[in-house]
Tab-separated table of C-alpha atoms in Angstrom:
chain	number	residue	atom	x	y	z
V	1	MET	CA	0.000	0.000	0.000
V	2	SER	CA	1.954	3.051	-1.151
V	3	GLU	CA	0.849	6.212	0.574
V	4	GLU	CA	2.142	9.774	0.423
V	5	LEU	CA	4.589	10.459	3.241
V	6	MET	CA	5.577	13.614	5.098
V	7	THR	CA	8.484	14.509	7.395
V	8	LYS	CA	8.049	15.234	11.090
V	9	LYS	CA	9.220	18.803	10.448
V	10	GLU	CA	6.445	19.337	7.878
V	11	LEU	CA	3.908	18.087	10.421
V	12	LEU	CA	5.215	20.335	13.213
V	13	ASP	CA	5.199	23.385	10.919
V	14	MET	CA	1.719	22.602	9.579
V	15	PHE	CA	0.137	22.539	13.034
V	16	GLY	CA	2.532	24.777	14.993
V	17	ILE	CA	3.390	21.973	17.429
V	18	SER	CA	6.700	21.139	19.067
V	19	TYR	CA	8.857	17.995	19.172
V	20	GLY	CA	7.899	17.687	22.840
V	21	ALA	CA	4.221	17.460	21.913
V	22	LEU	CA	4.804	15.053	19.009
V	23	TYR	CA	6.854	12.670	21.137
V	24	ARG	CA	4.361	12.862	24.002
V	25	TRP	CA	1.624	11.811	21.592
V	26	LYS	CA	3.839	8.951	20.373
V	27	ARG	CA	4.430	7.807	23.993
V	28	LYS	CA	0.697	7.896	24.687
V	29	ASN	CA	0.003	5.918	21.499
V	30	LEU	CA	-2.080	8.729	19.989
V	31	ILE	CA	0.192	8.354	16.971
V	32	PRO	CA	0.985	4.641	16.567
V	33	ASP	CA	4.637	3.527	16.536
V	34	ALA	CA	4.017	1.793	13.199
V	35	TRP	CA	3.319	5.167	11.562
V	36	PHE	CA	6.939	6.260	12.144
V	37	ILE	CA	8.544	4.918	8.993
V	38	HIS	CA	12.333	4.805	8.657
V	39	LYS	CA	13.772	5.397	5.227
V	40	SER	CA	17.278	6.034	3.933
V	41	THR	CA	17.699	9.363	2.207
V	42	VAL	CA	20.626	11.398	0.880
V	43	THR	CA	20.888	13.059	4.291
V	44	GLY	CA	20.952	9.709	6.109
V	45	GLN	CA	18.198	7.845	7.952
V	46	GLU	CA	15.023	9.906	8.191
V	47	THR	CA	11.638	9.152	9.714
V	48	PHE	CA	8.468	9.795	7.732
V	49	LEU	CA	4.767	9.710	8.565
V	50	PRO	CA	1.795	8.694	6.372
V	51	ARG	CA	0.545	12.125	5.297
V	52	ASP	CA	-3.232	11.747	5.097
V	53	ARG	CA	-3.580	9.545	8.149
V	54	VAL	CA	-1.346	11.610	10.426
V	55	ILE	CA	-2.891	14.941	9.376
V	56	GLU	CA	-6.370	13.594	10.147
V	57	ARG	CA	-5.111	12.161	13.456
V	58	VAL	CA	-3.434	15.401	14.602
V	59	GLN	CA	-6.537	17.402	13.620
V	60	THR	CA	-8.575	15.102	15.870
V	61	ILE	CA	-6.079	15.369	18.740
V	62	MET	CA	-6.003	19.181	18.534
V	63	ARG	CA	-9.792	19.251	18.543
V	64	LEU	CA	-10.163	16.937	21.552
V	65	LYS	CA	-7.183	17.797	23.756
V	66	ASP	CA	-8.869	20.612	25.658
V	67	THR	CA	-11.833	18.488	26.689
V	68	MET	CA	-10.324	15.009	27.055
V	69	SER	CA	-7.147	13.632	28.613
V	70	LEU	CA	-4.518	12.155	26.291
V	71	ASP	CA	-5.253	8.673	27.659
V	72	GLU	CA	-8.977	9.071	26.871
V	73	ILE	CA	-8.196	10.303	23.358
V	74	ALA	CA	-5.855	7.328	22.821
V	75	GLU	CA	-8.589	4.878	23.876
V	76	SER	CA	-11.081	6.443	21.465
V	77	PHE	CA	-8.766	5.548	18.556
V	78	VAL	CA	-8.717	1.918	19.552
V	79	PRO	CA	-12.306	0.582	19.684
V	80	GLN	CA	-10.948	-2.871	20.500
V	81	LYS	CA	-9.910	-1.581	23.910
V	82	SER	CA	-13.436	-0.450	24.720
V	83	ALA	CA	-15.497	-2.854	26.795
V	84	ALA	CA	-18.750	-1.624	25.234
V	85	ALA	CA	-20.809	-4.138	23.305
V	86	THR	CA	-22.861	-3.336	20.215
V	87	GLU	CA	-26.508	-4.356	19.882
V	88	LYS	CA	-28.018	-6.031	16.815
V	89	ASP	CA	-29.853	-2.913	15.554
V	90	GLU	CA	-26.702	-0.836	15.857
V	91	ILE	CA	-24.714	-3.452	13.912
V	92	ILE	CA	-27.221	-3.307	11.033
V	93	LEU	CA	-27.522	0.487	11.210
V	94	ARG	CA	-23.746	0.960	10.975
V	95	GLY	CA	-23.524	-1.363	8.005
V	96	ILE	CA	-21.301	-3.936	9.720
V	97	ALA	CA	-23.578	-6.824	8.720
V	98	ASP	CA	-27.146	-7.366	7.538
V	99	GLU	CA	-29.966	-9.339	9.201
V	100	ASN	CA	-29.220	-12.578	7.312
V	101	GLN	CA	-25.494	-12.451	8.013
V	102	LEU	CA	-26.201	-11.802	11.708
V	103	GLU	CA	-28.513	-14.802	11.929
V	104	ALA	CA	-26.034	-17.066	10.149
V	105	PHE	CA	-23.203	-15.824	12.380
V	106	ALA	CA	-25.215	-16.368	15.557
V	107	ALA	CA	-25.964	-19.940	14.443
V	108	ALA	CA	-22.359	-20.692	13.432
V	109	SER	CA	-20.707	-19.117	16.484
V	110	GLY	CA	-23.288	-19.956	19.108
V	111	LYS	CA	-23.052	-16.332	20.315
V	112	ALA	CA	-25.953	-13.885	20.424
V	113	PRO	CA	-25.673	-10.077	20.276
V	114	PRO	CA	-24.679	-7.687	21.794
V	115	TYR	CA	-21.139	-8.250	20.532
V	116	ARG	CA	-17.862	-6.818	21.804
V	117	TRP	CA	-15.151	-5.749	19.374
V	118	HIS	CA	-13.547	-9.197	19.023
V	119	SER	CA	-16.863	-10.789	18.032
V	120	LEU	CA	-17.647	-7.876	15.710
V	121	LEU	CA	-14.393	-8.589	13.891
V	122	GLU	CA	-15.317	-12.278	13.643
V	123	LEU	CA	-18.703	-11.181	12.272
V	124	ALA	CA	-17.138	-8.818	9.704
V	125	VAL	CA	-14.756	-11.521	8.443
V	126	TYR	CA	-17.524	-14.152	8.468
V	127	ALA	CA	-19.760	-11.822	6.432
V	128	ALA	CA	-16.967	-11.548	3.865
V	129	CYS	CA	-15.880	-15.182	3.602
V	130	GLY	CA	-18.718	-17.307	4.968
V	131	ASP	CA	-16.411	-19.583	6.983
V	132	TYR	CA	-16.775	-19.217	10.761
V	133	HIS	CA	-13.615	-21.101	11.727
V	134	ALA	CA	-11.562	-18.968	9.360
V	135	ALA	CA	-13.199	-15.846	10.812
V	136	GLN	CA	-12.381	-17.002	14.339
V	137	CYS	CA	-8.758	-17.663	13.351
V	138	ALA	CA	-8.495	-14.223	11.746
V	139	ALA	CA	-9.971	-12.371	14.744
V	140	ASP	CA	-7.650	-14.146	17.190
V	141	PHE	CA	-4.658	-13.505	14.947
V	142	MET	CA	-5.390	-9.769	14.638
V	143	THR	CA	-5.993	-9.428	18.364
V	144	GLU	CA	-2.506	-10.775	19.054
V	145	ASN	CA	-0.745	-8.868	16.280
V	146	GLU	CA	-0.976	-5.327	14.984
V	147	GLY	CA	-0.058	-4.642	11.377
V	148	GLU	CA	-0.811	-5.548	7.793
V	149	ALA	CA	-2.224	-9.031	7.460
V	150	SER	CA	-4.469	-11.127	5.281
V	151	LEU	CA	-6.622	-14.192	5.662
V	152	TYR	CA	-6.152	-16.781	2.939
V	153	ILE	CA	-8.713	-19.472	2.232
V	154	ILE	CA	-7.685	-22.180	-0.217
V	155	GLN	CA	-10.251	-24.687	-1.399
V	156	LYS	CA	-9.923	-27.837	-3.412
V	157	ASN	CA	-12.499	-30.540	-3.898
V	158	GLY	CA	-14.607	-29.257	-1.056
V	159	THR	CA	-11.743	-29.084	1.426
V	160	ALA	CA	-10.731	-25.667	2.679
V	161	ILE	CA	-7.525	-24.589	4.363
V	162	SER	CA	-7.372	-21.138	5.867
V	163	PHE	CA	-4.408	-19.318	7.330
V	164	CYS	CA	-3.391	-15.802	8.281
V	165	ALA	CA	-0.107	-14.161	7.411
V	166	GLY	CA	1.117	-10.657	7.945
V	167	SER	CA	3.997	-8.291	8.521
V	168	PHE	CA	4.215	-6.655	11.895
V	169	PRO	CA	6.775	-3.882	12.156
V	170	LYS	CA	8.653	-3.371	15.368
V	171	SER	CA	8.599	0.286	16.336
V	172	GLY	CA	10.574	2.368	13.893
V	173	GLN	CA	11.883	-0.540	11.887
V	174	GLY	CA	10.276	-1.973	8.830
V	175	SER	CA	9.835	-5.671	8.402
V	176	ALA	CA	8.473	-7.549	5.482
V	177	LEU	CA	7.070	-11.031	5.142
V	178	GLU	CA	7.567	-12.613	1.772
V	179	CYS	CA	4.982	-15.221	1.069
V	180	ARG	CA	4.641	-17.126	-2.157
V	181	LEU	CA	1.526	-19.126	-2.776
V	182	VAL	CA	1.336	-21.718	-5.519
V	183	PHE	CA	-2.030	-23.178	-6.377
V	184	SER	CA	-2.416	-26.479	-8.149
V	185	GLU	CA	-5.117	-27.110	-10.729
V	186	GLY	CA	-8.604	-27.273	-9.351
V	187	CYS	CA	-7.732	-25.013	-6.441
V	188	GLU	CA	-9.577	-21.851	-5.619
V	189	ALA	CA	-8.012	-19.235	-3.413
V	190	GLU	CA	-9.417	-16.125	-1.782
V	191	GLN	CA	-7.525	-13.399	0.053
V	192	TYR	CA	-9.136	-11.120	2.651
V	193	HIS	CA	-7.210	-8.040	3.757
V	194	LEU	CA	-7.716	-8.097	7.536
V	195	SER	CA	-6.106	-4.766	8.362
V	196	GLU	CA	-8.402	-3.040	5.856
V	197	MET	CA	-11.388	-4.832	7.370
V	198	ILE	CA	-10.336	-3.665	10.831
V	199	ASN	CA	-10.035	-0.063	9.626
V	200	ASN	CA	-13.504	-0.282	8.026
V	201	LEU	CA	-14.981	-1.784	11.190
V	202	ASN	CA	-13.421	0.914	13.372
V	203	GLU	CA	-14.688	3.609	10.992
V	204	LYS	CA	-18.216	2.209	11.275
V	205	LEU	CA	-17.976	2.087	15.057
V	206	ARG	CA	-16.852	5.686	15.432
P	1	MET	CA	-12.728	-20.195	50.794
P	2	SER	CA	-9.742	-18.179	52.092
P	3	LYS	CA	-6.458	-18.528	50.301
P	4	ILE	CA	-3.582	-20.560	51.680
P	5	ASP	CA	-0.478	-18.738	52.919
P	6	ILE	CA	2.795	-20.512	52.218
P	7	ARG	CA	5.976	-20.339	54.247
P	8	THR	CA	9.077	-22.268	53.191
P	9	ALA	CA	12.394	-22.420	55.018
P	10	GLY	CA	15.457	-24.270	53.858
P	11	SER	CA	14.486	-25.996	50.683
P	12	GLY	CA	10.893	-25.871	49.469
P	13	THR	CA	8.669	-26.151	46.404
P	14	VAL	CA	5.541	-24.165	45.597
P	15	VAL	CA	3.274	-25.702	42.973
P	16	ALA	CA	0.834	-23.923	40.653
P	17	GLY	CA	-2.106	-22.343	42.414
P	18	ASP	CA	-3.778	-19.323	43.926
P	19	TYR	CA	-2.209	-18.303	47.231
P	20	GLY	CA	-2.411	-15.644	49.878
P	21	ASN	CA	0.956	-14.555	51.207
P	22	ILE	CA	4.046	-16.475	50.128
P	23	ARG	CA	7.189	-16.243	52.248
P	24	THR	CA	10.286	-18.203	51.300
P	25	ALA	CA	13.701	-18.317	52.952
P	26	GLY	CA	16.517	-20.418	51.654
P	27	SER	CA	16.148	-22.182	48.371
P	28	CYS	CA	12.684	-22.171	46.859
P	29	ARG	CA	11.369	-23.570	43.628
P	30	VAL	CA	8.069	-22.551	42.044
P	31	VAL	CA	6.680	-25.019	39.554
P	32	GLY	CA	3.661	-23.839	37.570
P	33	ASP	CA	1.954	-20.453	37.294
P	34	ILE	CA	0.921	-18.863	40.565
P	35	THR	CA	-1.249	-15.984	41.695
P	36	CYS	CA	-0.842	-14.537	45.160
P	37	ASP	CA	-1.564	-11.581	47.423
P	38	SER	CA	2.096	-11.022	48.192
P	39	MET	CA	5.408	-12.813	47.757
P	40	HIS	CA	8.620	-12.286	49.696
P	41	THR	CA	11.676	-14.375	48.902
P	42	ALA	CA	15.016	-14.371	50.692
P	43	GLY	CA	17.828	-16.508	49.404
P	44	SER	CA	17.448	-18.199	46.096
P	45	CYS	CA	14.145	-18.467	44.280
P	46	HIS	CA	13.679	-20.192	40.969
P	47	ALA	CA	10.252	-20.018	39.332
P	48	ASP	CA	9.453	-22.071	36.215
P	49	ALA	CA	6.318	-20.045	35.992
P	50	SER	CA	4.548	-16.761	35.501
P	51	ILE	CA	3.576	-14.887	38.631
P	52	LYS	CA	0.575	-12.627	39.178
P	53	CYS	CA	0.560	-10.728	42.451
P	54	ALA	CA	-2.108	-8.431	43.854
P	55	GLY	CA	0.338	-6.699	46.187
P	56	GLU	CA	4.083	-6.715	46.583
P	57	ILE	CA	6.749	-9.049	45.253
P	58	LYS	CA	9.926	-8.576	47.238
P	59	THR	CA	13.069	-10.508	46.440
P	60	ALA	CA	16.357	-10.488	48.317
P	61	GLY	CA	19.189	-12.606	47.030
P	62	SER	CA	18.869	-14.329	43.730
P	63	CYS	CA	15.581	-14.661	41.899
P	64	HIS	CA	14.893	-16.187	38.494
P	65	ILE	CA	11.416	-16.188	36.986
P	66	SER	CA	11.074	-17.897	33.609
P	67	GLY	CA	7.663	-16.476	32.711
P	68	ASN	CA	5.969	-13.078	33.024
P	69	VAL	CA	5.475	-11.083	36.191
P	70	GLU	CA	2.416	-8.956	36.839
P	71	THR	CA	2.253	-7.159	40.152
P	72	VAL	CA	1.467	-3.873	41.888
P	73	LEU	CA	4.844	-3.415	43.579
P	74	MET	CA	8.117	-5.119	42.757
P	75	ASN	CA	11.097	-4.606	45.001
P	76	THR	CA	14.288	-6.524	44.251
P	77	SER	CA	17.684	-6.496	45.873
P	78	GLY	CA	20.487	-8.693	44.713
P	79	SER	CA	20.066	-10.354	41.386
P	80	CYS	CA	16.677	-10.563	39.714
P	81	HIS	CA	16.071	-12.205	36.378
P	82	VAL	CA	12.679	-12.293	34.611
P	83	ASP	CA	12.649	-13.993	31.209
P	84	GLY	CA	9.282	-12.592	30.125
P	85	ASP	CA	7.570	-9.245	30.617
P	86	LEU	CA	7.414	-7.340	33.883
P	87	THR	CA	4.280	-5.277	34.509
P	88	ALA	CA	4.154	-3.349	37.766
P	89	ASP	CA	2.784	-0.061	39.037
P	90	SER	CA	6.126	0.504	40.702
P	91	LEU	CA	9.473	-1.279	40.264
P	92	ARG	CA	12.476	-0.736	42.514
P	93	THR	CA	15.702	-2.625	42.052
P	94	ALA	CA	19.019	-2.596	43.835
P	95	GLY	CA	21.692	-4.776	42.357
P	96	SER	CA	21.391	-6.443	39.024
P	97	CYS	CA	18.085	-6.686	37.215
P	98	HIS	CA	17.587	-8.480	33.925
P	99	ILE	CA	14.224	-8.460	32.170
P	100	GLY	CA	14.070	-10.501	28.953
P	101	GLY	CA	10.847	-8.908	27.675
P	102	ASN	CA	9.263	-5.497	28.307
P	103	ILE	CA	8.951	-3.405	31.448
P	104	ASN	CA	5.554	-1.728	31.743
P	105	SER	CA	5.117	0.540	34.722
P	106	LYS	CA	2.193	2.818	35.505
P	107	ILE	CA	4.061	4.846	38.096
P	108	GLU	CA	7.800	4.591	38.445
P	109	VAL	CA	10.860	2.510	37.775
P	110	ARG	CA	13.669	3.299	40.186
P	111	THR	CA	16.878	1.323	39.873
P	112	ALA	CA	20.283	1.306	41.503
P	113	GLY	CA	22.810	-0.980	39.916
P	114	SER	CA	22.705	-2.556	36.504
P	115	VAL	CA	19.514	-2.956	34.511
P	116	HIS	CA	19.221	-4.895	31.306
P	117	VAL	CA	15.918	-4.971	29.387
P	118	GLY	CA	15.576	-7.193	26.328
P	119	LYS	CA	12.694	-5.314	24.721
P	120	SER	CA	11.126	-1.971	25.683
P	121	VAL	CA	10.530	0.138	28.776
P	122	HIS	CA	7.315	2.116	29.254
P	123	ALA	CA	6.933	4.065	32.489
P	124	GLU	CA	5.682	7.334	33.897
P	125	LYS	CA	8.990	7.985	35.640
P	126	LEU	CA	12.305	6.277	35.030
P	127	PHE	CA	15.157	6.920	37.453
P	128	CYS	CA	18.254	4.779	37.008
P	129	ASP	CA	21.355	5.170	39.138
P	130	GLY	CA	23.811	2.804	37.540
P	131	SER	CA	23.694	1.398	34.065
P	132	LEU	CA	20.694	1.017	31.792
P	133	ASN	CA	20.712	-1.232	28.773
P	134	VAL	CA	17.537	-1.473	26.653
P	135	GLY	CA	17.075	-3.610	23.529
P	136	GLY	CA	14.051	-1.671	22.235
P	137	ASP	CA	12.524	1.730	22.968
P	138	CYS	CA	12.611	3.497	26.311
P	139	GLU	CA	9.716	5.847	27.064
P	140	ALA	CA	8.733	7.825	30.141
P	141	GLU	CA	7.431	11.278	31.013
P	142	GLU	CA	10.431	11.896	33.267
P	143	ILE	CA	13.774	10.191	32.633
P	144	ARG	CA	16.909	10.493	34.797
P	145	VAL	CA	19.574	7.980	33.882
P	146	CYS	CA	23.326	7.436	33.916
P	147	ASN	CA	25.235	5.810	31.085
P	148	PRO	CA	22.288	4.648	28.988
P	149	ASP	CA	22.591	2.151	26.162
P	150	VAL	CA	19.344	2.096	24.178
P	151	LYS	CA	19.061	0.299	20.836
P	152	GLY	CA	15.763	1.993	20.009
P	153	MET	CA	14.437	5.440	20.790
P	154	LEU	CA	14.734	7.273	24.093
P	155	ASN	CA	11.482	9.187	24.289
P	156	GLY	CA	10.721	11.391	27.275
P	157	GLY	CA	9.001	14.565	28.392
P	158	SER	CA	12.135	15.638	30.232
P	159	ILE	CA	15.384	13.691	29.949
P	160	GLU	CA	18.475	14.061	32.137
P	161	ILE	CA	21.514	11.938	31.298
P	162	THR	CA	24.613	11.905	33.493
P	163	LEU	CA	27.830	10.421	32.140
P	164	ASN	CA	30.299	9.284	34.751
P	165	GLN	CA	33.683	7.588	34.833
P	166	ASN	CA	32.146	4.190	34.098
P	167	SER	CA	30.361	5.366	31.015
P	168	ARG	CA	32.942	4.455	28.339
P	169	GLU	CA	30.883	4.959	25.224
P	170	CYS	CA	27.113	5.031	25.579
P	171	PHE	CA	24.892	4.620	22.560
P	172	VAL	CA	21.280	5.655	22.129
P	173	ASP	CA	19.891	5.223	18.617
P	174	SER	CA	17.697	8.332	18.701
P	175	ILE	CA	16.252	10.733	21.245
P	176	GLY	CA	12.921	12.545	21.101
P	177	CYS	CA	11.787	14.782	23.946
P	178	GLY	CA	10.623	18.105	25.284
P	179	SER	CA	13.837	18.940	27.095
P	180	ILE	CA	17.158	17.136	27.389
P	181	ILE	CA	20.212	17.743	29.548
P	182	VAL	CA	23.319	15.628	29.057
P	183	ASP	CA	26.141	16.328	31.468
P	184	VAL	CA	29.152	14.709	33.059
P	185	ASP	CA	29.165	13.651	36.695
P	186	ILE	CA	29.968	16.744	38.739
P	187	SER	CA	32.595	14.876	40.822
P	188	ILE	CA	34.879	14.413	37.820
P	189	LYS	CA	34.344	17.810	36.251
P	190	GLY	CA	36.990	20.488	36.325
P	191	LYS	CA	40.704	19.920	36.821
P	192	GLY	CA	40.401	16.224	37.418
P	193	HIS	CA	39.681	13.829	40.210
P	194	PHE	CA	42.516	12.628	42.506
P	195	PHE	CA	42.920	9.236	40.857
P	196	PHE	CA	41.574	9.988	37.405
P	197	LYS	CA	42.792	12.232	34.655
P	198	LYS	CA	40.566	15.022	33.500
P	199	SER	CA	37.472	14.061	31.463
P	200	THR	CA	37.521	10.328	31.876
P	201	SER	CA	33.829	10.212	31.220
P	202	GLY	CA	32.957	8.733	27.874
P	203	MET	CA	30.681	10.114	25.226
P	204	LEU	CA	27.021	9.682	24.527
P	205	THR	CA	26.698	8.754	20.874
P	206	THR	CA	23.390	9.081	19.069
P	207	ASN	CA	22.125	9.372	15.508
P	208	LEU	CA	19.471	11.984	16.151
P	209	ILE	CA	18.214	14.269	18.906
P	210	GLU	CA	14.914	16.052	18.367
P	211	ALA	CA	13.948	18.269	21.284
P	212	ASP	CA	12.402	21.580	22.161
P	213	ASP	CA	15.343	22.516	24.413
P	214	ALA	CA	18.718	20.792	24.478
P	215	LYS	CA	21.673	21.273	26.812
P	216	LEU	CA	24.387	18.914	25.649
P	217	ALA	CA	27.877	18.052	26.851
P	218	HIS	CA	30.035	15.138	25.680
P	219	VAL	CA	27.509	14.224	23.010
P	220	ARG	CA	28.411	12.879	19.606
P	221	ALA	CA	25.406	13.218	17.281
P	222	ASN	CA	24.818	13.064	13.535
P	223	ARG	CA	21.914	15.475	13.758
P	224	VAL	CA	20.361	17.658	16.426
P	225	ARG	CA	17.062	19.458	15.813
P	226	CYS	CA	15.696	21.824	18.435
P	227	LYS	CA	14.228	25.188	19.300
P	228	THR	CA	17.044	26.224	21.623
P	229	ALA	CA	20.382	24.560	22.308
P	230	VAL	CA	23.373	25.039	24.569
P	231	ILE	CA	26.312	23.020	23.229
P	232	ALA	CA	29.024	22.568	25.857
P	233	PRO	CA	32.622	21.374	25.476
P	234	GLY	CA	33.190	17.801	24.388
P	235	CYS	CA	30.347	17.779	21.860
P	236	GLU	CA	30.765	16.652	18.277
P	237	ILE	CA	27.659	17.409	16.242
P	238	ALA	CA	27.605	16.948	12.477
P	239	ILE	CA	24.464	19.003	11.771
P	240	LEU	CA	22.689	21.284	14.230
P	241	GLU	CA	19.293	22.645	13.136
P	242	TYR	CA	17.667	25.182	15.440
P	243	SER	CA	14.710	27.539	15.216
P	244	ASP	CA	15.066	29.970	18.137
P	245	ASN	CA	18.576	30.370	19.507
P	246	VAL	CA	21.779	28.469	20.091
P	247	GLU	CA	24.897	28.847	22.245
P	248	ILE	CA	27.969	26.877	21.176
P	249	SER	CA	31.125	26.558	23.276
P	250	GLU	CA	34.460	27.113	21.522
P	251	GLU	CA	35.544	23.647	22.629
P	252	ALA	CA	32.578	22.037	20.912
P	253	LYS	CA	32.621	20.885	17.302
P	254	VAL	CA	29.569	21.598	15.152
P	255	GLY	CA	29.920	20.629	11.494
P	256	GLU	CA	26.986	22.493	10.015
P	257	LEU	CA	24.766	25.042	11.744
P	258	VAL	CA	21.345	25.644	10.186
P	259	LYS	CA	18.711	28.112	11.358
P	260	ILE	CA	15.254	26.997	10.286
């Protein structure tokens, strides 16, 4: 996913904030560690930030910081940390799943609404792929790891194998997972981008 | 049902379970994960386990925990070794402390002696008197350390680093903060200590310092970016970018000075 980047200096100048403020927000997780991207340039190693995402984030922080504490603001960016559960009507209203998908999910999972974030993620993945066990695997995987990941479901002759794979950068350092998939004849494969699904789910929950 | 208190003396074994107060003296072995209200060990304690404590874990002597530790207070003296993560409101160590994973503290980490952390440190306050060695990032609102070695980023609201005669060369990959003061130990400043020649303190080497205000001495940096800076003798800075004002000692070396 190539995204336009900006330097820290550009960000500070744009909003009139200081290094002290930027690094405090990084400590408090208001700006995720993964957004600090190291690249080699002619001047040496420099750190860049994803332009659109960080501008939107800083605008939100500036808007909320006089009425909420930094810890409260940080929690609002991470719906998975909230203990609140979402009712069935709310799930349909926010476009997370429709009535039929909800019924099918309830039957497959044995869980009835209201659903907390972890179950909502299972529901979102289940709505996309139709396989509850794969959805469960994906939700568990993304709860333990934070980064870019996908769910792969490979089917042949009625047998399905699903697995999750992703790349999870340590703070400030990039890491990449190379994964080559080879499908034999008669195989069908589907890929579901879990990090995108999480972003969509969080958007709908906001 | 009230929880069982355990007291071992001489040689004893504690098996997995949920306990009240655990007191061990002599050689104690913990086999299996335990939760407890408090745990005091004196002598040697070896836990093949993770420990969750609702109160205070106090170790005196040698303590080795192979799993994670989660507690309110942790107080160690002597040698303490945790292979996993240590999560505590407050951590105090005296002697040698080795944490294989992360240290997460809600309140303060206060150490005297040597501290070695395999991954990252997150605390409100971090006060280390002695050496600090961190494999990942080190973050706290208030940081006061001597001779730090940090492979990741040192990120603090206010950072004070003191280099003393044991410092040799310290390395911190990058520093981001509101204010930073790096200075040499006052007892070896000036004409020289009785047994040591002048300026036997080492240097703090870093790739990048980004701060609002920086007061640096004996710092070797590729790049410093700040609002205001005071650059004292012993500094070697390749590029210094500042926005408000800067004061550079004649005995300091600054390669390129840029006002932005």
